[in-house]
XYZ file of C-alpha atoms in Angstrom:
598
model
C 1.636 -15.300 4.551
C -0.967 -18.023 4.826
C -1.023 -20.066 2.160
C -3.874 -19.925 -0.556
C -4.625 -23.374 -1.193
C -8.489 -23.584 -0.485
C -9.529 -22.306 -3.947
C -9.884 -25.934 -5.214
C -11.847 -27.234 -2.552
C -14.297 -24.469 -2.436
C -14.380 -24.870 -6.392
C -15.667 -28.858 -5.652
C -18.021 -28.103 -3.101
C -21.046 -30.209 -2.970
C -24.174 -28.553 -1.176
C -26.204 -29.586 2.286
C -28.215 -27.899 4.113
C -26.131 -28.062 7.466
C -23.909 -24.838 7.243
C -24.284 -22.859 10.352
C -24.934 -18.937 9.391
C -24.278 -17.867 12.695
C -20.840 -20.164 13.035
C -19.741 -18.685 9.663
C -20.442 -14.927 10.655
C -19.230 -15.228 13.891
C -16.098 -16.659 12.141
C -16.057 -13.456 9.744
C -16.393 -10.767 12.328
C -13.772 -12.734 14.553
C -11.317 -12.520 11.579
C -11.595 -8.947 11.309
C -11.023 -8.517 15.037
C -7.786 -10.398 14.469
C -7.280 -8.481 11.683
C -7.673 -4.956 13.088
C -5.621 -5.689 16.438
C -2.600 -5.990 14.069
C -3.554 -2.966 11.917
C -3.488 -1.147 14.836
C -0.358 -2.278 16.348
C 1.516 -2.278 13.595
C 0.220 1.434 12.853
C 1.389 2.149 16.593
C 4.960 1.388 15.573
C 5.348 4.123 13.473
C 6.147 7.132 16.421
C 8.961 4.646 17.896
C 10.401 4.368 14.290
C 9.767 7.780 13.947
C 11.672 9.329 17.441
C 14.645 6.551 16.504
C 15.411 7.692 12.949
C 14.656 4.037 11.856
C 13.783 4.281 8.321
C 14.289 1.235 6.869
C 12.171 -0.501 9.604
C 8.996 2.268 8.986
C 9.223 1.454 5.283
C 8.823 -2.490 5.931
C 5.968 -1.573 8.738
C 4.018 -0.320 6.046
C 4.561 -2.745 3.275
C 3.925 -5.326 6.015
C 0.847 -3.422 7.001
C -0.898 -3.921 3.856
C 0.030 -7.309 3.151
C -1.864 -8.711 6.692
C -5.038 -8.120 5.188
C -4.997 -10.223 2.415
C -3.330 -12.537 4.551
C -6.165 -12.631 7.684
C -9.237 -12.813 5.180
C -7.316 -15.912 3.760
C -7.204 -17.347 7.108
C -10.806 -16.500 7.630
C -11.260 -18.105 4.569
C -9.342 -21.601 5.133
C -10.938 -21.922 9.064
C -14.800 -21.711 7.030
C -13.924 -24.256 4.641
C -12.987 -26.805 7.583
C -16.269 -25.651 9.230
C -18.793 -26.302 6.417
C -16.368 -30.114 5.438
C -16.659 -28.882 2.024
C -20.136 -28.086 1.742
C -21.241 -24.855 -1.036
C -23.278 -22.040 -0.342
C -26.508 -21.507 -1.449
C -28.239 -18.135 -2.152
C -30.680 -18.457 0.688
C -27.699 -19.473 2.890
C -25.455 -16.290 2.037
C -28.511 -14.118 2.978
C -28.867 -16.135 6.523
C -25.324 -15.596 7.152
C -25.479 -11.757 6.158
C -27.857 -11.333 8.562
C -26.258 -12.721 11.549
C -23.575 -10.848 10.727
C -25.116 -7.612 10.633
C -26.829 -8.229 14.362
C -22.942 -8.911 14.824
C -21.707 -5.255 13.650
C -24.758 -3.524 14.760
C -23.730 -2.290 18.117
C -19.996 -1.779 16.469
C -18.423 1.598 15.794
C -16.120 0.200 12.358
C -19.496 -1.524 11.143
C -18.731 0.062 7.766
C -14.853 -1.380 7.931
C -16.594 -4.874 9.030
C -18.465 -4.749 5.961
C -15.920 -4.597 3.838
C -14.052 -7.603 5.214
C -17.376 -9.837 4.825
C -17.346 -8.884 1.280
C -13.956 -10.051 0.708
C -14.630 -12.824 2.530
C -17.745 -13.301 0.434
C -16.029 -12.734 -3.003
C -13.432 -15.326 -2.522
C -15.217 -17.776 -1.145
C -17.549 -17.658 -4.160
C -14.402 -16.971 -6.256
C -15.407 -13.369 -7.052
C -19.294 -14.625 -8.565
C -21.928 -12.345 -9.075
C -22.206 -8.635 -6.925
C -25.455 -9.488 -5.292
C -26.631 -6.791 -2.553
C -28.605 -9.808 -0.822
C -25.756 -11.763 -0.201
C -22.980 -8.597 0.323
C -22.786 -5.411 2.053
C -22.728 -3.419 -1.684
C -24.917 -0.874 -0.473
C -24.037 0.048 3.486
C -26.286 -0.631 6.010
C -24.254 1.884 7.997
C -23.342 4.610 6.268
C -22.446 6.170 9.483
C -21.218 4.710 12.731
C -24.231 2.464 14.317
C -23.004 3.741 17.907
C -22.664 7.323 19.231
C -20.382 6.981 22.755
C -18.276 9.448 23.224
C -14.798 9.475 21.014
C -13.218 12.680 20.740
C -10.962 13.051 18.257
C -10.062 16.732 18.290
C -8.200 19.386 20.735
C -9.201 22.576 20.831
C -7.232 25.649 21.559
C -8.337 28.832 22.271
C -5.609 31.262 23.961
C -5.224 35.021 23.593
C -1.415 34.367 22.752
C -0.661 32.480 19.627
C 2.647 31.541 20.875
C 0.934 30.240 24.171
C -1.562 27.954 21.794
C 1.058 26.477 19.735
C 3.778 25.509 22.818
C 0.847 24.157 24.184
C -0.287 21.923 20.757
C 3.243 21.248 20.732
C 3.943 19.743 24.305
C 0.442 17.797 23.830
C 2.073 15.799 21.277
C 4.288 13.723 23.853
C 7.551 13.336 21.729
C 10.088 11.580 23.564
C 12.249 13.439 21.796
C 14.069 17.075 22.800
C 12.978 20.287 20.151
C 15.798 22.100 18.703
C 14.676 25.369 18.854
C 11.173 25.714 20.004
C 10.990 28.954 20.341
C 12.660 29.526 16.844
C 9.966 27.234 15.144
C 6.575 28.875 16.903
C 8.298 32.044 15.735
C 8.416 31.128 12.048
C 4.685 29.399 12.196
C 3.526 32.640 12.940
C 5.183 34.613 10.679
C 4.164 32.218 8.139
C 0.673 32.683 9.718
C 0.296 35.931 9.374
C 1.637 36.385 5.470
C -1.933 34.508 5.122
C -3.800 35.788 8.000
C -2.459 39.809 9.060
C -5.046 39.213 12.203
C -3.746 35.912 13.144
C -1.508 37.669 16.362
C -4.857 39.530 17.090
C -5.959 38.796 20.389
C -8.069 35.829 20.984
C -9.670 35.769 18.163
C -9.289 32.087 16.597
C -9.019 28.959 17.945
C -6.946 25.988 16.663
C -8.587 22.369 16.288
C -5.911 19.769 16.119
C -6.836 15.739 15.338
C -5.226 13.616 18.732
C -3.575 11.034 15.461
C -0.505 12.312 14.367
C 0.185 11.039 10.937
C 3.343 9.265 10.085
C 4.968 8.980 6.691
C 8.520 8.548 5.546
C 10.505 10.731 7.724
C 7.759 13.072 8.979
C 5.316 13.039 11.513
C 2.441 15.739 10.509
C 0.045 17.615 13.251
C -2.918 17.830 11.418
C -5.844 20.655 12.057
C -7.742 23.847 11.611
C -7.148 27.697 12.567
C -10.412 29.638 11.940
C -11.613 32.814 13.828
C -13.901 32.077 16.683
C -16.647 34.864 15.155
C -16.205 32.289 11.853
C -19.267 32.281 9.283
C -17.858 31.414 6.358
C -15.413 28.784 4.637
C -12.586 31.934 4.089
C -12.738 32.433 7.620
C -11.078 28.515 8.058
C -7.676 26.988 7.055
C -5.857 23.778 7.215
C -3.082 24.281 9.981
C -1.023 21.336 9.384
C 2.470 21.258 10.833
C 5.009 18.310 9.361
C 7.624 17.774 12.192
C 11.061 16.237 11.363
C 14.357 15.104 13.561
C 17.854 15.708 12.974
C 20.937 13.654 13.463
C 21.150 14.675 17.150
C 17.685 13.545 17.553
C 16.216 16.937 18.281
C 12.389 17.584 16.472
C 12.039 20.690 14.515
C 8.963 22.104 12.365
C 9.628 22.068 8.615
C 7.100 24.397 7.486
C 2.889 25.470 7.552
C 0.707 23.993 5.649
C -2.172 26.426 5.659
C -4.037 25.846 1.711
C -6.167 23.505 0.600
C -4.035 22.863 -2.654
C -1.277 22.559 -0.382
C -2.615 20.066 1.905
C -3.979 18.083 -1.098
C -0.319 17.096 -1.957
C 0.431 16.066 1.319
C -2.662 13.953 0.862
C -2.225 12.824 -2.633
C -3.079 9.692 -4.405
C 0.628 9.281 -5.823
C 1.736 9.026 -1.976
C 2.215 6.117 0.429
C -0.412 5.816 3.239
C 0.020 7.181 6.006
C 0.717 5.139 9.173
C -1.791 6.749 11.935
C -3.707 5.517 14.502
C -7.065 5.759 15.667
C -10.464 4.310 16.593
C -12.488 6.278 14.882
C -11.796 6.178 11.454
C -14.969 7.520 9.771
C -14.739 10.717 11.969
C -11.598 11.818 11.203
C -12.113 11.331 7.586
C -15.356 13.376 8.305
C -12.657 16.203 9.473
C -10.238 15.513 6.606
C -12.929 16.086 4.110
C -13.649 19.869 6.347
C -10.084 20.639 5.233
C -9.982 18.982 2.164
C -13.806 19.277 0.015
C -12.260 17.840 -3.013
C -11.091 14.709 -2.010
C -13.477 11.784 -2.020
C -14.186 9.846 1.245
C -12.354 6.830 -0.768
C -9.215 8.487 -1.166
C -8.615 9.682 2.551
C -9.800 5.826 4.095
C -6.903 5.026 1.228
C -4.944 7.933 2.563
C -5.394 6.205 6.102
C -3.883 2.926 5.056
C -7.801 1.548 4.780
C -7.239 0.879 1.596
C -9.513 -2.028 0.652
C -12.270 0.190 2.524
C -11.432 2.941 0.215
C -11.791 0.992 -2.158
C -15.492 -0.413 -1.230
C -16.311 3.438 -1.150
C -15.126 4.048 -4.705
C -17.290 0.981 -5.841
C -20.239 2.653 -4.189
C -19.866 5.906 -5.680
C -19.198 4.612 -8.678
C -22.346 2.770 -8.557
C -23.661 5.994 -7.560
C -22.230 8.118 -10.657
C -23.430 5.453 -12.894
C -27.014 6.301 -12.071
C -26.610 9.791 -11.974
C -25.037 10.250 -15.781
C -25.759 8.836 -19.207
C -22.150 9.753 -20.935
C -20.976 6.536 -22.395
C -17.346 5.121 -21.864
C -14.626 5.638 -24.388
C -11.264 4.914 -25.485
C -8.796 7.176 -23.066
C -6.915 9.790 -24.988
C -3.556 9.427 -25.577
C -1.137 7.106 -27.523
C -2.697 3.677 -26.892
C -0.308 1.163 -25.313
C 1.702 -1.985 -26.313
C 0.752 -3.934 -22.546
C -2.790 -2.323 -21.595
C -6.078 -1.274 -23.035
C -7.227 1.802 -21.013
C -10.999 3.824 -21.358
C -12.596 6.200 -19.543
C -16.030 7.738 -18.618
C -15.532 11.452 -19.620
C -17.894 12.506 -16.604
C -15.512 10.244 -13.913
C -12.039 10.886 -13.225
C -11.060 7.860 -13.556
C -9.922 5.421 -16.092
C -9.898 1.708 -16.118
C -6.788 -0.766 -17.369
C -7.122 -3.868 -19.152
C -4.118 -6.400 -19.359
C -4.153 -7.286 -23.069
C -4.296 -11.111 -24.161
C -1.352 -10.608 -26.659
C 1.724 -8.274 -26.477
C 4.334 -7.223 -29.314
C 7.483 -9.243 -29.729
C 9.656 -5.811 -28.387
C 7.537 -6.551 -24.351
C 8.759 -9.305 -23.220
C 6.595 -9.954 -20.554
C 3.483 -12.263 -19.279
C 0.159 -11.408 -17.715
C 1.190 -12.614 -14.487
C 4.329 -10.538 -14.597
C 2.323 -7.649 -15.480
C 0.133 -8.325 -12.294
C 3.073 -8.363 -10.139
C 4.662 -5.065 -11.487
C 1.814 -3.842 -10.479
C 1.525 -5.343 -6.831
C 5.336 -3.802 -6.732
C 3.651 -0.206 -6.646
C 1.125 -1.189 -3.840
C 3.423 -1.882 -1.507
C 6.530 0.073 -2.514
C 6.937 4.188 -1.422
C 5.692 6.004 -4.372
C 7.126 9.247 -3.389
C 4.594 11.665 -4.897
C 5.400 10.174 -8.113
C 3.347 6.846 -9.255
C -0.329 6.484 -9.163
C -2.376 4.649 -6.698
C -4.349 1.678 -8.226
C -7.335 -0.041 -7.291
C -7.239 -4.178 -8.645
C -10.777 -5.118 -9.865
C -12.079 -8.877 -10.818
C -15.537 -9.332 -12.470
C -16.826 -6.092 -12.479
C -19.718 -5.765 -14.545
C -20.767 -2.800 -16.425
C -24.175 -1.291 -18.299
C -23.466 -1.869 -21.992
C -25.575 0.587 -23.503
C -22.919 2.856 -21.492
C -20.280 1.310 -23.777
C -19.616 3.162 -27.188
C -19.182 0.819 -29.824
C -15.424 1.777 -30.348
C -14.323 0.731 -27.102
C -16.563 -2.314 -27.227
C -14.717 -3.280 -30.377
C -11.522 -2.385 -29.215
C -11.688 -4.837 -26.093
C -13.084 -7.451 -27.883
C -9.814 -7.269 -30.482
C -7.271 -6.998 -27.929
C -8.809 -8.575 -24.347
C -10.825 -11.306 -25.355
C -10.169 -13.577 -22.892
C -10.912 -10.788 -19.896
C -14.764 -9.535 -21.696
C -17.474 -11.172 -21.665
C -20.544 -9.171 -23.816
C -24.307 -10.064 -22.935
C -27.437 -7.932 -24.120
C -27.210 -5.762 -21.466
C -23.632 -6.123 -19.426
C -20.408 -5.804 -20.434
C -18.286 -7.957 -17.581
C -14.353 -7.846 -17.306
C -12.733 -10.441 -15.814
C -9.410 -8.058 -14.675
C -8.919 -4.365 -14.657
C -7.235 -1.432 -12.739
C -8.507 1.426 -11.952
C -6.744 4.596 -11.814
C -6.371 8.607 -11.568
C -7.224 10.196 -15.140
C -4.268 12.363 -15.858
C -3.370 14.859 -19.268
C -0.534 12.560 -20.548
C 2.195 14.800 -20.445
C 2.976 14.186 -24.376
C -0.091 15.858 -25.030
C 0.436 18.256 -22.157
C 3.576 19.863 -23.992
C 1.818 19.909 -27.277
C 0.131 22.889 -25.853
C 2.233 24.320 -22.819
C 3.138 28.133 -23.472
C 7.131 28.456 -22.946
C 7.067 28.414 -18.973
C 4.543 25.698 -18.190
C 6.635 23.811 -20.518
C 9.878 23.987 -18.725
C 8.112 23.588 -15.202
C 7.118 20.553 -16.914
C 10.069 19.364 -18.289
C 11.971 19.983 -15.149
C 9.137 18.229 -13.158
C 9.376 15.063 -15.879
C 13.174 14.938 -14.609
C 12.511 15.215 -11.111
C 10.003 12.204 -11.283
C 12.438 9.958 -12.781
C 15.071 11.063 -9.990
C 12.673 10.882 -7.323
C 11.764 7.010 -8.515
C 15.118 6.213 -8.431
C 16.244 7.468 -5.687
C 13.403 5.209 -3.896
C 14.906 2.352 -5.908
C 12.006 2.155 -8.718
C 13.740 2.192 -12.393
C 10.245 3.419 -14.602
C 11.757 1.231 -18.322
C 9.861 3.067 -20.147
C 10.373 6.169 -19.515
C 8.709 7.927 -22.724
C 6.301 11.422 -22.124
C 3.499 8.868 -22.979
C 3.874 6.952 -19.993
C 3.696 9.935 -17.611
C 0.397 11.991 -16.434
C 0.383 15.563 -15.043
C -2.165 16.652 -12.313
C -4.111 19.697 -11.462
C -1.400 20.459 -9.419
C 1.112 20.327 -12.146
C 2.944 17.616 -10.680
C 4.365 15.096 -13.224
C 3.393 11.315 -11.992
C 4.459 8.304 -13.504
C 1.532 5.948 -14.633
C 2.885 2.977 -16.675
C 4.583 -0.088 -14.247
C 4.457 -2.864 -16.660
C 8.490 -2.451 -17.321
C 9.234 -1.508 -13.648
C 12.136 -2.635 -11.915
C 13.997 -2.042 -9.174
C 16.707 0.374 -9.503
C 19.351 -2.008 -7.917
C 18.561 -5.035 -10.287
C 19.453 -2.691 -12.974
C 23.146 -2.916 -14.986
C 23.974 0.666 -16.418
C 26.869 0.768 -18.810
C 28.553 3.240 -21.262
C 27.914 2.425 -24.960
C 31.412 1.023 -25.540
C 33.540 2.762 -27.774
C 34.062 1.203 -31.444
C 37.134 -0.955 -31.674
C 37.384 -0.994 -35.463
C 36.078 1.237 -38.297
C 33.952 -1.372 -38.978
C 32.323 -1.728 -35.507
C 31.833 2.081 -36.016
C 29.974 2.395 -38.961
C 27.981 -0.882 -38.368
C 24.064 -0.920 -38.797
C 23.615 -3.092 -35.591
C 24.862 -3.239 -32.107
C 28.348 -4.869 -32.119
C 28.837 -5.349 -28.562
C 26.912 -7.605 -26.412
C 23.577 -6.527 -24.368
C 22.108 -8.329 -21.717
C 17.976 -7.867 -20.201
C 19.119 -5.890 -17.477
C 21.661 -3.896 -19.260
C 20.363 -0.047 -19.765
C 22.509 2.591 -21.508
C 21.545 5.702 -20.276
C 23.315 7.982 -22.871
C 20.598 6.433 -25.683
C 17.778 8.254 -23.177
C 18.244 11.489 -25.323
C 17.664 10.273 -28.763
C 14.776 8.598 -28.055
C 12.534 10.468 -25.173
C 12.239 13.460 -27.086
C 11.185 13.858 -30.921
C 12.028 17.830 -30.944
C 15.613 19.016 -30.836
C 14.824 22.386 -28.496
C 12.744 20.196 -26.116
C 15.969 17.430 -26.241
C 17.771 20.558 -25.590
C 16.309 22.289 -22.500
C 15.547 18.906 -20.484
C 19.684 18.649 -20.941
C 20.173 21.871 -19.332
C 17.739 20.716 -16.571
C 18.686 17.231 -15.681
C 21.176 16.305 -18.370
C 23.182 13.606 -15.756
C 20.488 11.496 -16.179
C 22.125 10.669 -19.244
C 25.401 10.027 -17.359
C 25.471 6.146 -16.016
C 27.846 7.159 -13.362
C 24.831 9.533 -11.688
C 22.777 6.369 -11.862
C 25.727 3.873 -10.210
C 25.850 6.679 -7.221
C 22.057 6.160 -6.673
C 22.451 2.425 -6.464
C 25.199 2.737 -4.461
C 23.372 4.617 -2.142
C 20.319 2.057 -1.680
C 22.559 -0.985 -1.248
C 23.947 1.070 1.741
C 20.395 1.389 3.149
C 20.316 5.058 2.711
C 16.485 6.068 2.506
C 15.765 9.374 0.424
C 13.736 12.580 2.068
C 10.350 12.859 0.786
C 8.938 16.322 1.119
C 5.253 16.739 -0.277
C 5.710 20.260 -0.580
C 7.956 22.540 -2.707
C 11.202 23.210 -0.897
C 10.528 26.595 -1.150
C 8.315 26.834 1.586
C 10.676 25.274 3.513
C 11.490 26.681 6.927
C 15.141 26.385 7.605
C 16.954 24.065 5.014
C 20.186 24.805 6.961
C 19.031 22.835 9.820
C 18.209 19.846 8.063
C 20.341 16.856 8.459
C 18.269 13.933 8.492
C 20.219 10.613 8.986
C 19.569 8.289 6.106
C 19.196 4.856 7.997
């Protein structure tokens, strides 16, 4: 990574009036360029990865993936400080450079992607100073591609054989790799088909659009796409067709299952997943298709979902912007048992809520800010398995205040001082998160009728195995600290005491040696950080006996330190874990899978 030592000098800039706009935004776009040819080959890596079984090398592919941009805008960064010798920017100058950089992009197809790198450009250089829409691309000047040559990004099947249309999607795809059973798999698409769709063997009448990108992630390679009839009028005459391929230990590809409902497909593309490594040109179109099959996501989420994350994240800005202007409900204190490490509030209107790092933590965390900051870096780049939150990392944003109620105001002012600053009319923080609202799933069970409290225990469990089994150890692992969706999946929330499973020592409470060791008020034996007893998870995650009760019946090893030794075992011996985003119910053939765990 290239070194971030220009901060300083910027910082002790003096100002002339020699800086070169054009130099400096040719610079910019040139960085991106550099930039993107990486992304892109990098992303490219994935089907090789894929077709080999090599795990371990697609997991640090994508960690490495998002760490180049940081590193590229730094570069970008370092090569305009030698140009300018130290010289500042003025106002007047960032416009003239904003300009020549949009005649740049004009004639460019990722002109929206290129304005997101000049404003991270712009916002370090000016160490993240004012949002100013004359110096920074905060509103788009292309809110669609500036170019219209031809880039198709779809295949289109129309057959009057089913079968016929899916060997030929199938052989389209160009796998190096043999099929197991071909025929078997186009056999149970169908079927599965047609529990959804009776007409779906009727005679040519639908057609299948597939996108060219397949879309890589963890062990699976997805087919993405639409069946709808060809006499279509209407939404309910369209579904997602979405086909996630896997490979066995002999190396032969097989179809998992159908993905053919929106709910479905919204797992596959949720927030609590890793992005997905897939490659194309045209980025805005297929999230133009994506949003087809999937209306409720937001445009930020699938350029995330696409490994554009800092894009996605310039969306979300806008449309919060956007939201802001279109409501009047004021921002308040997030429900929920209010943390020991973070301040959190919300905007009941938005689904989101934002995360402030507190000035001052109880004796009990022992932990800094910085250390917070890199927990939280940790969940960026690691695999978070369906199970931890995405996050978006925000520095001076500013905010209305007469949006603020006065509780929250007060609250930040007590416990984040040093991160608020309060005028007449803003409110600016100097750090926050933001991140997915979720029901905390303490309050969740406070109301769950008998069955959507056991699916919810016995999802709680599985996210703690899941996490571990991906090497991520949650520390506190209280109800508090984990959110439940609208899809009733149980997601974890609350990294400032993550670790990684392997730096963790589980032991068995010793037994007493003495009578007097026995019946003593305080922990005889020695305890070190790392040290974690497992058996004392039952007496303090739950507060009622019949809850403590059925999460034992459902996942009661997890008090057992051996089951966690196994899983660490298993990591250190580079075994990778399978990651389905979809219940294994719906699961073709679980008999055929045998997926090597390099």
């Amino acid at each position: 990574m290239l070194a971030k030592n220009y901060s300083r000098s910027i910082q002790q800039m003096t100002y002339t009036k020699n800086i070169d706009p054009l130099a400096i935004a040719e610079t910019i776009a040139n960085g991106f360029d550099q930039y993107r040819d990486i992304f892109q080959t990098i992303t490219m890596s994935a089907k090789q990865h894929f077709e080999n079984r090599h795990w371990s090398a697609a997991q640090k592919d994508s960690s490495r993936r998002l760490a180049i941009y940081a590193e590229y805008r730094d570069g970008v960064v370092q090569e305009i400080v030698g140009l300018t010798k130290n010289q500042s920017f003025s106002h007047e100058t960032w416009i003239q450079i904003k300009a020549e950089y949009r005649e740049f992009i004009n004639a460019r197809h990722l002109a929206e992607l290129y304005e997101t790198f000049f404003n991270s450009v712009h916002r370090e250089i000016t160490n993240d100073g004012p949002v100013d829409d004359k110096e920074m691309f905060v509103t788009s000047e292309f809110p669609s591609p500036p170019v219209t040559d031809a880039r198709q990004i779809i295949n289109q099947y129309v057959s009057d054989s089913m079968a016929l249309s899916l060997a030929t999607i199938l052989e389209d795809l160009n796998f190096e790799q043999p099929w197991d059973n071909l025929d078997r798999d186009i056999e149970k698409v169908i079927a599965a088909l047609t529990e959804n769709w009776v007409e779906a063997n009727k005679q040519g009448d639908f057609e299948i659009l597939i996108l060219k990108s397949i879309f890589y992630r963890n062990k699976g390679a997805y087919v993405v796409g639409q069946i709808k009839k060809r006499s279509a009028n209407t939404h309910q005459d369209a579904w997602p067709f979405v086909l996630p391929i896997l490979i066995n230990n002999e190396g032969r590809l097989y179809i998992d299952t159908l993905i053919s409902h929106e709910d479905d497909l919204s797992i596959v593309f949720s927030f609590t997943r890793t992005y997905f490594m897939v490659h194309t040109d045209y980025p805005y179109e297929v999230v133009d298709f994506l949003q087809i099959l999937l209306p409720r996501k937001t445009r930020s989420d699938l350029y995330a979902s696409l490994g554009l994350h800092k894009h996605g994240k310039t969306v979300f800005y806008r449309d919060f912007l956007d939201h802001l202007d279109r409501t009047s409900d004021k921002f308040i204190i997030a429900p929920g048992i209010r943390g020991m490490v973070m301040t959190v509030f919300t905007l009941p209107s938005l689904q989101t809520v934002f995360k402030v790092i507190k000035d001052e933590f109880p004796p009990q965390k022992d932990i800094t800010t910085e250390q917070v900051k890199n927990k939280y870096h940790v969940v960026k780049r690691h695999d978070r398995v369906g199970r931890m939150a995405d996050t978006q990392e925000f520095e001076n944003l500013v905010f209305p205040r007469d949006r603020f109620s006065k509780d929250l105001e007060d609250e930040l002012l007590r416990v984040a001082p040093s991160s608020v600053e309060i005028s007449s009319d803003k409110v600016l923080i100097k750090h926050l998160y933001t991140e997915r609202l979720m029901t905390p799933l303490n309050l969740y069970i406070e109301t769950a009728d008998e069955a959507e409290l056991r699916e919810a225990l016995d999802e709680y469990g599985n996210a703690i195995k899941q996490l571990a089994a991906a090497n991520i150890f949650p520390g506190d692992m209280l109800l508090k600290n984990f959110g439940i969706t609208r899809h009733r999946r149980v997601v974890f929330y609350d990294y400032d005491e993550i670790s990684y499973l392997t730096d963790i020592n589980f032991r068995a409470i010793p037994h007493p040696r003495t009578p007097e060791e026995e019946f003593s008020a305080d922990t005889w034996y020695t305890v070190d950080k790392m040290d974690v007893f497992p058996e004392e998870f039952r007496h303090f995650l739950f507060g009622k006996k019949e809850i403590k009760q059925l999460f034992t019946q459902m996942h009661g090893e997890l008090f057992d330190p051996e089951y966690w030794q196994k899983l660490q075992d298993h990591i250190v011996r580079g075994q990778v874990m399978d990651v389905f985003p979809y219940r294994r119910a719906k699961r073709f053939s679980p008999q055929y899978i045998a997926i090597d765990p390099r």
